[in-house]
Short mmCIF file of C-alpha atoms in Angstrom, two decimals:
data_model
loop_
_atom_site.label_atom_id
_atom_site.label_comp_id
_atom_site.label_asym_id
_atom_site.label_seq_id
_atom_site.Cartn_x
_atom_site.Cartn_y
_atom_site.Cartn_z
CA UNK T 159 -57.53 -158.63 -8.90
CA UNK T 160 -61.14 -157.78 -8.17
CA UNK T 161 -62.95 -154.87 -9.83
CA UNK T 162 -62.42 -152.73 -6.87
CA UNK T 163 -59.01 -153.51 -6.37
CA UNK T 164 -59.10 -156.48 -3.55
CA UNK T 165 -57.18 -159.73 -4.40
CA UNK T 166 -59.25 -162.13 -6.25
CA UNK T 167 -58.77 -165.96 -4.21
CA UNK T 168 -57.10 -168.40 -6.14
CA UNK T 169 -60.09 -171.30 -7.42
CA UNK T 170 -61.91 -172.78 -4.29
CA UNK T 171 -63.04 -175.73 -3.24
CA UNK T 172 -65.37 -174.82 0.12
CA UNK T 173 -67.50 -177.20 2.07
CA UNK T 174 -70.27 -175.26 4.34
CA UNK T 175 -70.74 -177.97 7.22
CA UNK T 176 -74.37 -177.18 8.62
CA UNK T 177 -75.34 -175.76 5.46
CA UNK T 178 -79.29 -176.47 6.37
CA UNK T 179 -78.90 -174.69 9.86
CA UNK T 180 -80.31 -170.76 10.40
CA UNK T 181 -76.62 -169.09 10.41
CA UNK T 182 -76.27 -170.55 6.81
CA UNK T 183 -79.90 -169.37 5.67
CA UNK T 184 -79.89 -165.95 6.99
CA UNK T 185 -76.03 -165.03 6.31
CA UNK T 186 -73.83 -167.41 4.41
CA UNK T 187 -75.63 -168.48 1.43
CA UNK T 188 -77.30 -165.28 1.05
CA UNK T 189 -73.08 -163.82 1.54
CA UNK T 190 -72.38 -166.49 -1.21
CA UNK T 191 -74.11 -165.11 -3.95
CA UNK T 192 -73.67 -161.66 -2.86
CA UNK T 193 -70.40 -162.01 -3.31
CA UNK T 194 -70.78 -163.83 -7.01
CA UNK T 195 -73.04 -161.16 -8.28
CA UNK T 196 -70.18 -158.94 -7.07
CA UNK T 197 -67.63 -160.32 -9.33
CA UNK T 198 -65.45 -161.07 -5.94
CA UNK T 199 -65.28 -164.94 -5.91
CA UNK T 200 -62.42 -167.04 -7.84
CA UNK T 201 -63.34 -167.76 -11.44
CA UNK T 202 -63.77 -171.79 -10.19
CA UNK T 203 -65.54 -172.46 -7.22
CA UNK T 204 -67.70 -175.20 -5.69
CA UNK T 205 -69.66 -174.48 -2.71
CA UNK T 206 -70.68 -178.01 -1.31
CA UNK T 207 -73.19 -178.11 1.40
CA UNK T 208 -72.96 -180.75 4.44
CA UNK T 209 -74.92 -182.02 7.66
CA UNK T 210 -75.77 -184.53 9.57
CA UNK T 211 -77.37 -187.81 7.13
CA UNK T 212 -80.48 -186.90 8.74
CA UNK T 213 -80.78 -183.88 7.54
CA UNK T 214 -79.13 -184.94 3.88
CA UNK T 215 -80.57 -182.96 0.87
CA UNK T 216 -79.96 -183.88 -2.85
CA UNK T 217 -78.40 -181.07 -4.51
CA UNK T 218 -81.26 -179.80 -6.27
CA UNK T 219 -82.58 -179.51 -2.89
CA UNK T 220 -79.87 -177.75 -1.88
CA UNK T 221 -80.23 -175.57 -4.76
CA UNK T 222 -83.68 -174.43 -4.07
CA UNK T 223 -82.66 -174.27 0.03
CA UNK T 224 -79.81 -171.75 -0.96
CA UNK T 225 -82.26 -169.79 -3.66
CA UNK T 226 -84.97 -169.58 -0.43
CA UNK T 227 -82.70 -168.08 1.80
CA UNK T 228 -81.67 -165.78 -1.06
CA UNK T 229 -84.48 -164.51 -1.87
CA UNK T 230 -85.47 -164.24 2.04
CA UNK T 231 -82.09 -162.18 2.88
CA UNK T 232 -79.78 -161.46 0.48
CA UNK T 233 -79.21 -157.89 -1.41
CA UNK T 234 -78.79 -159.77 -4.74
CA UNK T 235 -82.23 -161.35 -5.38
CA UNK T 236 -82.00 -165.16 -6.75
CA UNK T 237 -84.19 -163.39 -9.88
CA UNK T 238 -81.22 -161.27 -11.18
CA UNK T 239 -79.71 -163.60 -14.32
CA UNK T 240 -76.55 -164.84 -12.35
CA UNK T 241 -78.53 -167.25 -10.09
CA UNK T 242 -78.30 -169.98 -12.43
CA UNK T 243 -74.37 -169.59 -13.01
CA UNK T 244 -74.38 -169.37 -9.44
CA UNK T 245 -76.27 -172.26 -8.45
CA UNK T 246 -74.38 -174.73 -11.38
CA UNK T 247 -70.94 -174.28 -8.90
CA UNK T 248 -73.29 -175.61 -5.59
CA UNK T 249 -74.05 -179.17 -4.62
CA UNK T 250 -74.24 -181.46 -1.25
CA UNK T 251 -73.08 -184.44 0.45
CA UNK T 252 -74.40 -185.73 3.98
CA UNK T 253 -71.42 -186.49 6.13
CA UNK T 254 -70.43 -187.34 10.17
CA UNK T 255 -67.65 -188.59 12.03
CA UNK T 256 -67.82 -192.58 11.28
CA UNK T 257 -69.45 -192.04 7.75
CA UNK T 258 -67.90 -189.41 5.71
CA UNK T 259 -67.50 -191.28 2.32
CA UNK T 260 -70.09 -189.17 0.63
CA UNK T 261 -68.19 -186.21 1.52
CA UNK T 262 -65.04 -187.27 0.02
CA UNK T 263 -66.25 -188.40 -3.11
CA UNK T 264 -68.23 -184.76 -3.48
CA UNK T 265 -64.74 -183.22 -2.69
CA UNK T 266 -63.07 -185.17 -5.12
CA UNK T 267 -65.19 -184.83 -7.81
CA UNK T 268 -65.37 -181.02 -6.92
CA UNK T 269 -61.77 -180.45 -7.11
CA UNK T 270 -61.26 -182.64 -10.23
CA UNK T 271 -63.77 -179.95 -11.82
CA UNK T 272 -61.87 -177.28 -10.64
CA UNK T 273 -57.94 -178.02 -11.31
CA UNK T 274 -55.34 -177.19 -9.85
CA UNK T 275 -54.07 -174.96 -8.08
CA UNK T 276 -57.23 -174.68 -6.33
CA UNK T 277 -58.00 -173.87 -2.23
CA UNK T 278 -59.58 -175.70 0.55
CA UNK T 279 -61.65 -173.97 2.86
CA UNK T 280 -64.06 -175.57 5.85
CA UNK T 281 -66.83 -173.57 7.44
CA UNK T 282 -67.80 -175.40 10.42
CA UNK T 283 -71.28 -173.38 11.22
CA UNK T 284 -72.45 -176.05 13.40
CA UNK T 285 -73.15 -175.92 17.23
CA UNK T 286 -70.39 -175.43 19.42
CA UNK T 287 -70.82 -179.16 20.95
CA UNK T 288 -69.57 -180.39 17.52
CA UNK T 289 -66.70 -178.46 16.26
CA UNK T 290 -64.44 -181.50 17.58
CA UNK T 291 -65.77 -184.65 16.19
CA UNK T 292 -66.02 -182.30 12.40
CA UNK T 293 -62.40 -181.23 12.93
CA UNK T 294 -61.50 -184.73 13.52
CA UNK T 295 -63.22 -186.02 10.76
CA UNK T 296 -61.46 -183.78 8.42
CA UNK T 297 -58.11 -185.28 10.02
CA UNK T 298 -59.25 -188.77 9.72
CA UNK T 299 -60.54 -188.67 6.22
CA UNK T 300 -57.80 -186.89 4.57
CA UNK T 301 -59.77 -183.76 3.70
CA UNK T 302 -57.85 -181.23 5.79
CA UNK T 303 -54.46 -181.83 4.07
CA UNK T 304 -53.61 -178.38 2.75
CA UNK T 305 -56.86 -176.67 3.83
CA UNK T 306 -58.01 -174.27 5.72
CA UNK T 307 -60.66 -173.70 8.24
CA UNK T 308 -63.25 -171.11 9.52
CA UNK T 309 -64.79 -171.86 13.36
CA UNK T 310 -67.64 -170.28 14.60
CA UNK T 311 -67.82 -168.46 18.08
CA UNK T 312 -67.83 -169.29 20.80
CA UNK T 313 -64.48 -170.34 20.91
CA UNK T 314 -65.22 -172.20 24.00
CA UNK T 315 -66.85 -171.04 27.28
CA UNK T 316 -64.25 -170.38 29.56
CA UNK T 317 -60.38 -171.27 29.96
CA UNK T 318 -60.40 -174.70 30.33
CA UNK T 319 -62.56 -175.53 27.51
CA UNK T 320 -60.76 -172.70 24.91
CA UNK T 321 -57.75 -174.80 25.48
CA UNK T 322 -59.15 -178.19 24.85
CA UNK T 323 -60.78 -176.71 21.72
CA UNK T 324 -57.78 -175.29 20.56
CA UNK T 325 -55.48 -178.48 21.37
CA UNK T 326 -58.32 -180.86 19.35
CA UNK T 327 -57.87 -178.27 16.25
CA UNK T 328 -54.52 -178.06 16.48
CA UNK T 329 -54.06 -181.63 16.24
CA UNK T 330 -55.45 -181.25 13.14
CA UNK T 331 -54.67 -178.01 11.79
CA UNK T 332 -51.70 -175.62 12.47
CA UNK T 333 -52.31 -172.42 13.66
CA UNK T 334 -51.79 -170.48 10.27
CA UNK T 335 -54.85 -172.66 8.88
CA UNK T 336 -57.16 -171.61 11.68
CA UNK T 337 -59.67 -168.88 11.12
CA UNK T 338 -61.82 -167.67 14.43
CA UNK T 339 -64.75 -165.57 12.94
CA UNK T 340 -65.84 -162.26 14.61
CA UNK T 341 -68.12 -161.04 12.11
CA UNK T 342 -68.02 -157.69 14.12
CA UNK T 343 -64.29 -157.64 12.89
CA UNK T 344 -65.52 -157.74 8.83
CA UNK T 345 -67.99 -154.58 9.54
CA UNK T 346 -66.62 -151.74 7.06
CA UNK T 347 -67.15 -149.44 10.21
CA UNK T 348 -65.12 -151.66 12.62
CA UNK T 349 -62.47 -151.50 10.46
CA UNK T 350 -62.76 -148.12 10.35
CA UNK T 351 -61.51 -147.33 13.09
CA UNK T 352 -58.23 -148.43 12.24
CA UNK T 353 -58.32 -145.41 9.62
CA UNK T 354 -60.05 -143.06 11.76
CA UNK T 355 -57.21 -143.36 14.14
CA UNK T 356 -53.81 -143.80 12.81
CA UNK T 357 -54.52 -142.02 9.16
CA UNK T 358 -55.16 -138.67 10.60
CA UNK T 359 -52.80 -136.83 12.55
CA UNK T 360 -55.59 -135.13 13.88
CA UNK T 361 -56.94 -137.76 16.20
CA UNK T 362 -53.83 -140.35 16.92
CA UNK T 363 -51.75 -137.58 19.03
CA UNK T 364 -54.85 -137.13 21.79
CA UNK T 365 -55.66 -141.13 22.15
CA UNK T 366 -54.33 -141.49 25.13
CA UNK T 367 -55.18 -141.11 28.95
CA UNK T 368 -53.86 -137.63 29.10
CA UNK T 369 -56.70 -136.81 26.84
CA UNK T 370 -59.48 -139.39 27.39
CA UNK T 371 -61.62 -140.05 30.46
CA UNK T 372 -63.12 -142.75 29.81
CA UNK T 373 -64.05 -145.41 26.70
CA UNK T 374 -67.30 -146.91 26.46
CA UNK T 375 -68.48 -149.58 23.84
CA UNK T 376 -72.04 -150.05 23.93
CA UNK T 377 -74.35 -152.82 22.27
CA UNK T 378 -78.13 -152.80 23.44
CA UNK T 379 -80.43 -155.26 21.89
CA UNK T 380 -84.18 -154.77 21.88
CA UNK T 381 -84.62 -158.32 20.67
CA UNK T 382 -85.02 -161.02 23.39
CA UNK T 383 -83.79 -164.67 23.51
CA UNK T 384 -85.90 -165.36 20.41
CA UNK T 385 -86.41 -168.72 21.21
CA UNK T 386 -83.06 -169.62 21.49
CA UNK T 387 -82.92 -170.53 25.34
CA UNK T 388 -80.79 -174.05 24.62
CA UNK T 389 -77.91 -171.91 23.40
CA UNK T 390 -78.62 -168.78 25.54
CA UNK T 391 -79.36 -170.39 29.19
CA UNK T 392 -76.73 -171.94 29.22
CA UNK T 393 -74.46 -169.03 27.44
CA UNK T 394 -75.14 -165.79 28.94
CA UNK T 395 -74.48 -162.10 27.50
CA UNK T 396 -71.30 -162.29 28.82
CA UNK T 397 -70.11 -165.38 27.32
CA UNK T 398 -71.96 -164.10 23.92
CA UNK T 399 -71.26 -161.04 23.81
CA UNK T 400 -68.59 -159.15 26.01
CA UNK T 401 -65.51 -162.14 25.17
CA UNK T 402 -66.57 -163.08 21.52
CA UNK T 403 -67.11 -159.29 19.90
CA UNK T 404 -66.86 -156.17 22.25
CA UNK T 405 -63.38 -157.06 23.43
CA UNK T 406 -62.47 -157.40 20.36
CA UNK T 407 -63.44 -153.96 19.57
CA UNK T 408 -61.56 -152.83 22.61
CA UNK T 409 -58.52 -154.20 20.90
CA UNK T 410 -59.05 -151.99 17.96
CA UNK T 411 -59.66 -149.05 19.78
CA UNK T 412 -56.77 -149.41 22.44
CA UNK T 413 -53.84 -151.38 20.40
CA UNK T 414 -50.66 -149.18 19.44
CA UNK T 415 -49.98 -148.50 15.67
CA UNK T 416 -48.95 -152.03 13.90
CA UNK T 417 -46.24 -151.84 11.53
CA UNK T 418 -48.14 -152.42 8.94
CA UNK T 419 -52.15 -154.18 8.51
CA UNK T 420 -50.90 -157.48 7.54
CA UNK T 421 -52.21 -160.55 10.18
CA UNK T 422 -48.79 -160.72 12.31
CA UNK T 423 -48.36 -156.87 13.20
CA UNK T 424 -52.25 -156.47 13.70
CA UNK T 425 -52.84 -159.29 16.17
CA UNK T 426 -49.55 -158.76 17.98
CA UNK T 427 -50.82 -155.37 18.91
CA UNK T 428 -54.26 -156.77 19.47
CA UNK T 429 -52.63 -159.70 21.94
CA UNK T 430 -50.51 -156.80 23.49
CA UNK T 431 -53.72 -155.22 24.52
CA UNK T 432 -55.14 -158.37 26.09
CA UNK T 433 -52.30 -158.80 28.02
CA UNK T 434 -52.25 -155.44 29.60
CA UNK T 435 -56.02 -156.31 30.52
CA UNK T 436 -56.39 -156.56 34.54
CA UNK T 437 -58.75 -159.59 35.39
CA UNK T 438 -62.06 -159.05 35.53
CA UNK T 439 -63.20 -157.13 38.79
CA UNK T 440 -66.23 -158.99 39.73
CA UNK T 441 -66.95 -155.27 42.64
CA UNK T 442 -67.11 -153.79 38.70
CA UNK T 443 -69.48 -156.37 37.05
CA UNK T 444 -73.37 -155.65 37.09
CA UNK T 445 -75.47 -158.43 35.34
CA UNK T 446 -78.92 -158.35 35.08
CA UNK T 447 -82.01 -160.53 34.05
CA UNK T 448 -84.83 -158.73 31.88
CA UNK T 449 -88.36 -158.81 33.62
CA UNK T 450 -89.79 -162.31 31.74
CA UNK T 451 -86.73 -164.22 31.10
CA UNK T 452 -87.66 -166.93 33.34
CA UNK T 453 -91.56 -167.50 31.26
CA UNK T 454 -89.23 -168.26 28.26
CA UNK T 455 -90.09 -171.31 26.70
CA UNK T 456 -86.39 -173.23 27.53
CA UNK T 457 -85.61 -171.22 30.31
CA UNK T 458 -84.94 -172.81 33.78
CA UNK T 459 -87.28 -171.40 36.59
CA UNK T 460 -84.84 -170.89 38.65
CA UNK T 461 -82.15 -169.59 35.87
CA UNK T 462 -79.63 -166.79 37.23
CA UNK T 463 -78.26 -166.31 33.73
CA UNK T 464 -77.54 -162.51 32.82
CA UNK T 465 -79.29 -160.87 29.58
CA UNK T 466 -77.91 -158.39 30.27
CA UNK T 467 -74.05 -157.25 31.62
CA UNK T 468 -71.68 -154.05 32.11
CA UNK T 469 -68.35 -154.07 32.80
CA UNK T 470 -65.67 -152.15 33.71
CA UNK T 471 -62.31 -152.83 32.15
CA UNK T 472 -58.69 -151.62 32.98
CA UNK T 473 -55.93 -151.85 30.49
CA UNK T 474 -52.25 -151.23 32.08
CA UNK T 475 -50.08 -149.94 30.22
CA UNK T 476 -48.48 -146.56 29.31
CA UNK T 477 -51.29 -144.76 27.12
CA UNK T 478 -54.18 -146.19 29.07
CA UNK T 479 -53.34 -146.09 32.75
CA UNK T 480 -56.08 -145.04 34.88
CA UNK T 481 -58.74 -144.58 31.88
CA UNK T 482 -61.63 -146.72 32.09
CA UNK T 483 -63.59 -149.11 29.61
CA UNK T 484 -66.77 -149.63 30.12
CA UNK T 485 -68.70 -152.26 28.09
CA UNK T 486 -72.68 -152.63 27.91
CA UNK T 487 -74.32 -155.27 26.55
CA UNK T 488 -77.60 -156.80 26.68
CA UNK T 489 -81.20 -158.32 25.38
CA UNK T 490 -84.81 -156.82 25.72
CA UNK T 491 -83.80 -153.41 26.26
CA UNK T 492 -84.79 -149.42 25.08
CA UNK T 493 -82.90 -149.71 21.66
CA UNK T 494 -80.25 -151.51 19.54
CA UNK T 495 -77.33 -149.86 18.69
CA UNK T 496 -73.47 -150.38 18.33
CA UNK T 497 -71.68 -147.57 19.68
CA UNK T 498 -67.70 -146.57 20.83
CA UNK T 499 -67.94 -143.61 22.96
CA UNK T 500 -64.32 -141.61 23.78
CA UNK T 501 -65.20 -138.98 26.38
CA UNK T 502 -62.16 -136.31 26.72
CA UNK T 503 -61.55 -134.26 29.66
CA UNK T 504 -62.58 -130.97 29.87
CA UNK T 505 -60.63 -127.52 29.72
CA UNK T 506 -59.04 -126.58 32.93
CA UNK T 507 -60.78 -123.23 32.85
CA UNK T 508 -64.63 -122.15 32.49
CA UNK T 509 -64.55 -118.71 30.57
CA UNK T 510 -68.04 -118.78 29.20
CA UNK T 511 -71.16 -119.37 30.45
CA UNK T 512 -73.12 -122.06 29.49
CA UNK T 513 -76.77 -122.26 28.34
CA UNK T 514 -77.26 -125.62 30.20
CA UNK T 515 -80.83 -126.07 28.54
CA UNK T 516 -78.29 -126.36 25.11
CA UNK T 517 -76.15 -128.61 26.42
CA UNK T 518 -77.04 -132.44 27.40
CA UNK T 519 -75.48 -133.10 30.68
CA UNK T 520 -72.01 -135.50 29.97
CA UNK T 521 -72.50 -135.31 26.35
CA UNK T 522 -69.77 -132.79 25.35
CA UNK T 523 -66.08 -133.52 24.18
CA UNK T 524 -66.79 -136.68 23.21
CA UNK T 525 -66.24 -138.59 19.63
CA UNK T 526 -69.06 -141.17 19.05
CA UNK T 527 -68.45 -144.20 16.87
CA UNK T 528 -71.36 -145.62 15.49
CA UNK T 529 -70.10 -148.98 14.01
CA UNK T 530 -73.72 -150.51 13.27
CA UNK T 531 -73.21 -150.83 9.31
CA UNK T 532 -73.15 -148.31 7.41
CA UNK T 533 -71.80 -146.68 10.78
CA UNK T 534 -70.55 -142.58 11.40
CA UNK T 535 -68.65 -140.77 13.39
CA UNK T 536 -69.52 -137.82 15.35
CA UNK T 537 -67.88 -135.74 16.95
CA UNK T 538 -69.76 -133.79 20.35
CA UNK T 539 -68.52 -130.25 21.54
CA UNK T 540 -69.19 -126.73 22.94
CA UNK T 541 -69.80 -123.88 20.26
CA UNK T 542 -71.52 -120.11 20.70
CA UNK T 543 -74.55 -120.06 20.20
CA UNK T 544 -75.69 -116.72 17.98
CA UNK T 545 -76.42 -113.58 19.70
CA UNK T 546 -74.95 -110.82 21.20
CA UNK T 547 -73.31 -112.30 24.55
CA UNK T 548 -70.11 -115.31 24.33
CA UNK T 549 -72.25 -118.17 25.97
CA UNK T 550 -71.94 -121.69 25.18
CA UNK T 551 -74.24 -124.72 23.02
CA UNK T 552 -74.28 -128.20 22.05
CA UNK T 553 -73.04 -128.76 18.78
CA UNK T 554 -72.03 -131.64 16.43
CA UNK T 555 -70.24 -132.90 13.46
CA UNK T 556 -71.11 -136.08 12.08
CA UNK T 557 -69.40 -138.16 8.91
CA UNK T 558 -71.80 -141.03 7.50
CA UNK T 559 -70.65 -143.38 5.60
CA UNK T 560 -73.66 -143.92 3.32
CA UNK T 561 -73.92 -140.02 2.66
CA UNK T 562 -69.95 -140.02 1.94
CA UNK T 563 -68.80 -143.05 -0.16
CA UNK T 564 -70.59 -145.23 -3.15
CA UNK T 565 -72.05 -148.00 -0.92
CA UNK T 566 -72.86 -150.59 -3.84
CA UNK T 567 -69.19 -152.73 -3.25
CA UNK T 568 -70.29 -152.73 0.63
CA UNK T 569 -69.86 -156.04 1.74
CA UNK T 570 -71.74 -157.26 4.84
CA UNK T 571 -69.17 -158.87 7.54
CA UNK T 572 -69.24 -162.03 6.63
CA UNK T 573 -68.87 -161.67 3.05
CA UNK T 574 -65.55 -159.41 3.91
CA UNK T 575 -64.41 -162.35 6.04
CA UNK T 576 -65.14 -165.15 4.01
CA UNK T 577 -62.70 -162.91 1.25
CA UNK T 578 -60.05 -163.19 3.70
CA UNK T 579 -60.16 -166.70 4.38
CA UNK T 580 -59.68 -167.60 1.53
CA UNK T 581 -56.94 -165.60 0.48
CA UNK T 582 -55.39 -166.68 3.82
CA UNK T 583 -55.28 -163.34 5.40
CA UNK T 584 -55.60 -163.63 9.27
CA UNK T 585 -55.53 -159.99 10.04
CA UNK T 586 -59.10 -160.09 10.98
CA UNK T 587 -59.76 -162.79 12.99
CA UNK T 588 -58.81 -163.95 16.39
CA UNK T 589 -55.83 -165.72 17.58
CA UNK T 590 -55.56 -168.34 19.99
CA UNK T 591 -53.45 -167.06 22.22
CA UNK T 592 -55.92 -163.77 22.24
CA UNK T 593 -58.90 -165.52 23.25
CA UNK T 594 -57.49 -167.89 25.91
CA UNK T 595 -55.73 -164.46 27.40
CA UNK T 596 -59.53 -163.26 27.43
CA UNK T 597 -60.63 -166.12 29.21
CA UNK T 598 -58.44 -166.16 31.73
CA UNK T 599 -58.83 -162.67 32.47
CA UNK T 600 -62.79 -163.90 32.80
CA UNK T 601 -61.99 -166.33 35.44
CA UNK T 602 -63.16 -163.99 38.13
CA UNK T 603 -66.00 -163.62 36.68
CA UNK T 604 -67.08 -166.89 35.94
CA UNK T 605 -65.81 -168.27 39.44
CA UNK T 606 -67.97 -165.78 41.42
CA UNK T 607 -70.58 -163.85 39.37
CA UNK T 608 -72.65 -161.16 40.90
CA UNK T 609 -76.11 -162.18 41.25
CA UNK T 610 -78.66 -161.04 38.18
CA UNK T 611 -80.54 -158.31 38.85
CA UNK T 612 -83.90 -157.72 36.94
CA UNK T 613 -84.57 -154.76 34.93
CA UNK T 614 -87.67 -154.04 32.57
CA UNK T 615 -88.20 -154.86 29.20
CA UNK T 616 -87.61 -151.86 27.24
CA UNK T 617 -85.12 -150.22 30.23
CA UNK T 618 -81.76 -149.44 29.81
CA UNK T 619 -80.77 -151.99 32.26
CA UNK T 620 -80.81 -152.09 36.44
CA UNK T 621 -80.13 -148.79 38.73
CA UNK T 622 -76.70 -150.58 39.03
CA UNK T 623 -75.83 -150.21 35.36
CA UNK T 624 -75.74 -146.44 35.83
CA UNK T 625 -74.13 -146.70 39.37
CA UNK T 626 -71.28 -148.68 37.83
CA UNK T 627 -69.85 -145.61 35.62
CA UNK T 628 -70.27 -142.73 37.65
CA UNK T 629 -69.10 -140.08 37.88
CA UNK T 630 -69.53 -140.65 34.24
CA UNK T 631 -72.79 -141.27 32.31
CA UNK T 632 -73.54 -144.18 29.35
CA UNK T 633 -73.72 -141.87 26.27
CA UNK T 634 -76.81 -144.14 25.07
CA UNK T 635 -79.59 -143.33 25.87
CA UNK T 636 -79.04 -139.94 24.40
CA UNK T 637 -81.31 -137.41 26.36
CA UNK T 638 -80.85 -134.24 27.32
CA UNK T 639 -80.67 -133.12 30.92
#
């Protein structure tokens, strides 16, 4: 065990294919020694880098690449005395389909250092276009016997593709070895909201449509493509966003209680959720296009790819029937956030009057998640305001988890997901009979999309947006009136 109590993995061997790439620099080798300083990782471990022989580094290289993107972006500075422990237990070896020698030889030679029993564990954080030939080169060189494996979204673009994906892995790997990472699913306030609901008696018996209205899950981005049109142009915020990580909130937020939190309960109840999901609506789909798109370097002139997309979601079955889910996300727009908004109905009866210059309009009985780490949870609703009459006010209550709990042992998604690999716990991550349910339910969608609407850098999205939840209004932005 851990020093905070989480199962420590058994001794690892791990191999981080596109170890030189900007996923790698900005989260996984910074997550890496995060989770050494931590005291988290097995008491043996080698971390052996990998790409393409073009892009082959010795290991001191590799060293002084992984102590870089340390000192660029993780908590734990590469200064603090356990970088050089740390760095003994990393090393690298070029490989690709056709020439993996190098690779097996650095495995080897890894896992004669480490003894057994010892792990396997493959992080393929290479483009999309090459999850295939890697998984097959870990079938043809021997190196996935016994192992397991972590794949990067997206986990194809639409049905046809998930499938083909899935059948070239699981030529190679069986199911049970297969890790889909959602690094939404590792946020400490994501899994929150498994506690939030089904630990307090207080919340579980009203989360259901004769209580709620509506459900919205909400992720603006004021960042633009960021010179990533290759990936993005031919992706969408649809394809990024809405299948690979807000969906998979949904699941959270609308599955019934598991028997327990282990990986075969949770995702059953997950699946069951997917499967009560109508197809997409395209008459309930706005996309849009922010104001500049097209001057991106990348981008084609002509491009009708959506930055921007809001959906409206129907999930039939007993508790949900006739509530709505409405997800939001897109680029270039008035503010980044991560929010779950529950809006319940409202008392049959109006007793009191209410000061409506108190009150912002749509913004009462309703709980707000707030799942961008650390994350909160507030709660919106009517109270009297002082004086000598019974009228009516805004008021909140908010929990934050930085202002509530020791935050040093907070581990960034990632980091919580890389734990679980390796101790083979598949709770958190996404089967593949969930995401091929989620693409066909896309099909719609993708066959026939509504044409892109522009909307201003900075906005909150086209008139449409807005037009698409009425009677109801998007919680974010929050303004009064």
């Amino acid at each position: 065990m851990t020093k905070n109590g989480m199962p420590r993995p058994e001794n690892h061997m791990v191999v981080l294919f596109g170890a030189t790439g900007d996923l790698a620099k900005r989260k996984l080798l910074p997550g890496w020694f995060h989770l050494y300083a931590a005291g988290l990782l097995p008491k043996e471990f080698r971390l052996i880098g990998s790409s393409p022989p073009s892009s082959a580094m010795t290991d001191e290289q590799f060293r002084e690449h992984a102590r870089e993107s340390c000192a660029d972006f993780c908590i734990t500075k590469p200064d603090d005395p356990l970088w050089s422990e740390f760095a003994k237990n990393l090393s690298f070896a070029a490989a690709e389909p056709g020439n993996f020698g190098n690779l097996v030889a650095a495995v080897q030679r890894a896992e004669k250092e480490i003894g057994d029993p010892h792990g396997r564990l493959y992080h393929l954080a290479v483009p999309p276009v090459a999850f295939i030939s890697v998984v097959q080169m870990l079938g043809k060189s021997g190196l996935a016997q016994g192992a397991r494996v972590i794949i990067e979204k997206p986990f194809g673009t639409d049905l046809d593709s998930a499938r083909k994906l899935d059948q070239a892995v699981h030529a190679v790997f069986d199911e049970s070895q297969v890790f889909r990472i959602d690094h939404f699913l590792g946020k400490e306030s994501v899994d929150n909201i498994l506690a939030f609901r089904f630990a307090n008696g207080l919340f579980e018996p009203v989360w259901n449509r004769d209580h709620i209205r509506y459900v919205q899950i909400d992720v603006p981005e004021t960042l633009t493509i960021e010179g990533r049109a290759a990936f993005y142009d031919a992706t969408g915020a649809y394809r990024d966003m809405i299948v690979t990580h807000l969906f998979q909130v949904l699941g959270f937020v609308a599955m019934e209680p598991p028997i327990s939190l282990s990986a075969g309960p949770l995702r059953a109840e997950k699946l069951k959720v997917y499967e009560a999901l109508r197809p997409i609506d395209v008459r309930h789909v706005v996309r849009g296009q922010y104001d500049g798109y097209l001057s991106e370097p990348g981008v084609a002139p002509d491009s009708q790819t959506e930055t921007l997309v809001a959906v409206r979601a129907e999930v039939e079955n007993w508790r949900w029937h006739g509530v709505p889910f409405f997800l939001r996300s897109g680029k270039a727009m008035g503010a980044s956030r991560q929010v779950i908004t529950l809006g319940f109905h409202e008392p049959p009866l109006r007793m009191f009057r209410i000061h409506r210059r108190d009150v912002p309009t749509g913004r009462v009985n309703e709980i707000v998640i707030d799942f961008a780490d650390p994350g909160s949870i507030t709660t919106d609703f009517l109270a009297k305001i002082p004086g000598p009459e019974l009228a009516l006010g805004h008021a909140t209550m908010t929990f934050k988890y930085q202002d509530s709990f020791a935050t040093e042992h907070a581990l960034e998604g990632y980091e919580h997901l890389i734990l679980q690999a390796m101790n083979g716990d598949q709770a958190l991550f996404t089967s593949s009979d969930g995401i091929e349910r989620l693409w066909e339910i896309s099909e719609p969608l993708l066959e026939n999309p509504p044409p892109a609407e522009p909307y201003p850098a900075g906005s909150w999205g086209p008139e449409s947006v807005h037009k698409l939840v009425a009677p109801y209004r998007w919680h974010l932005p929050e303004r009064k009136g």
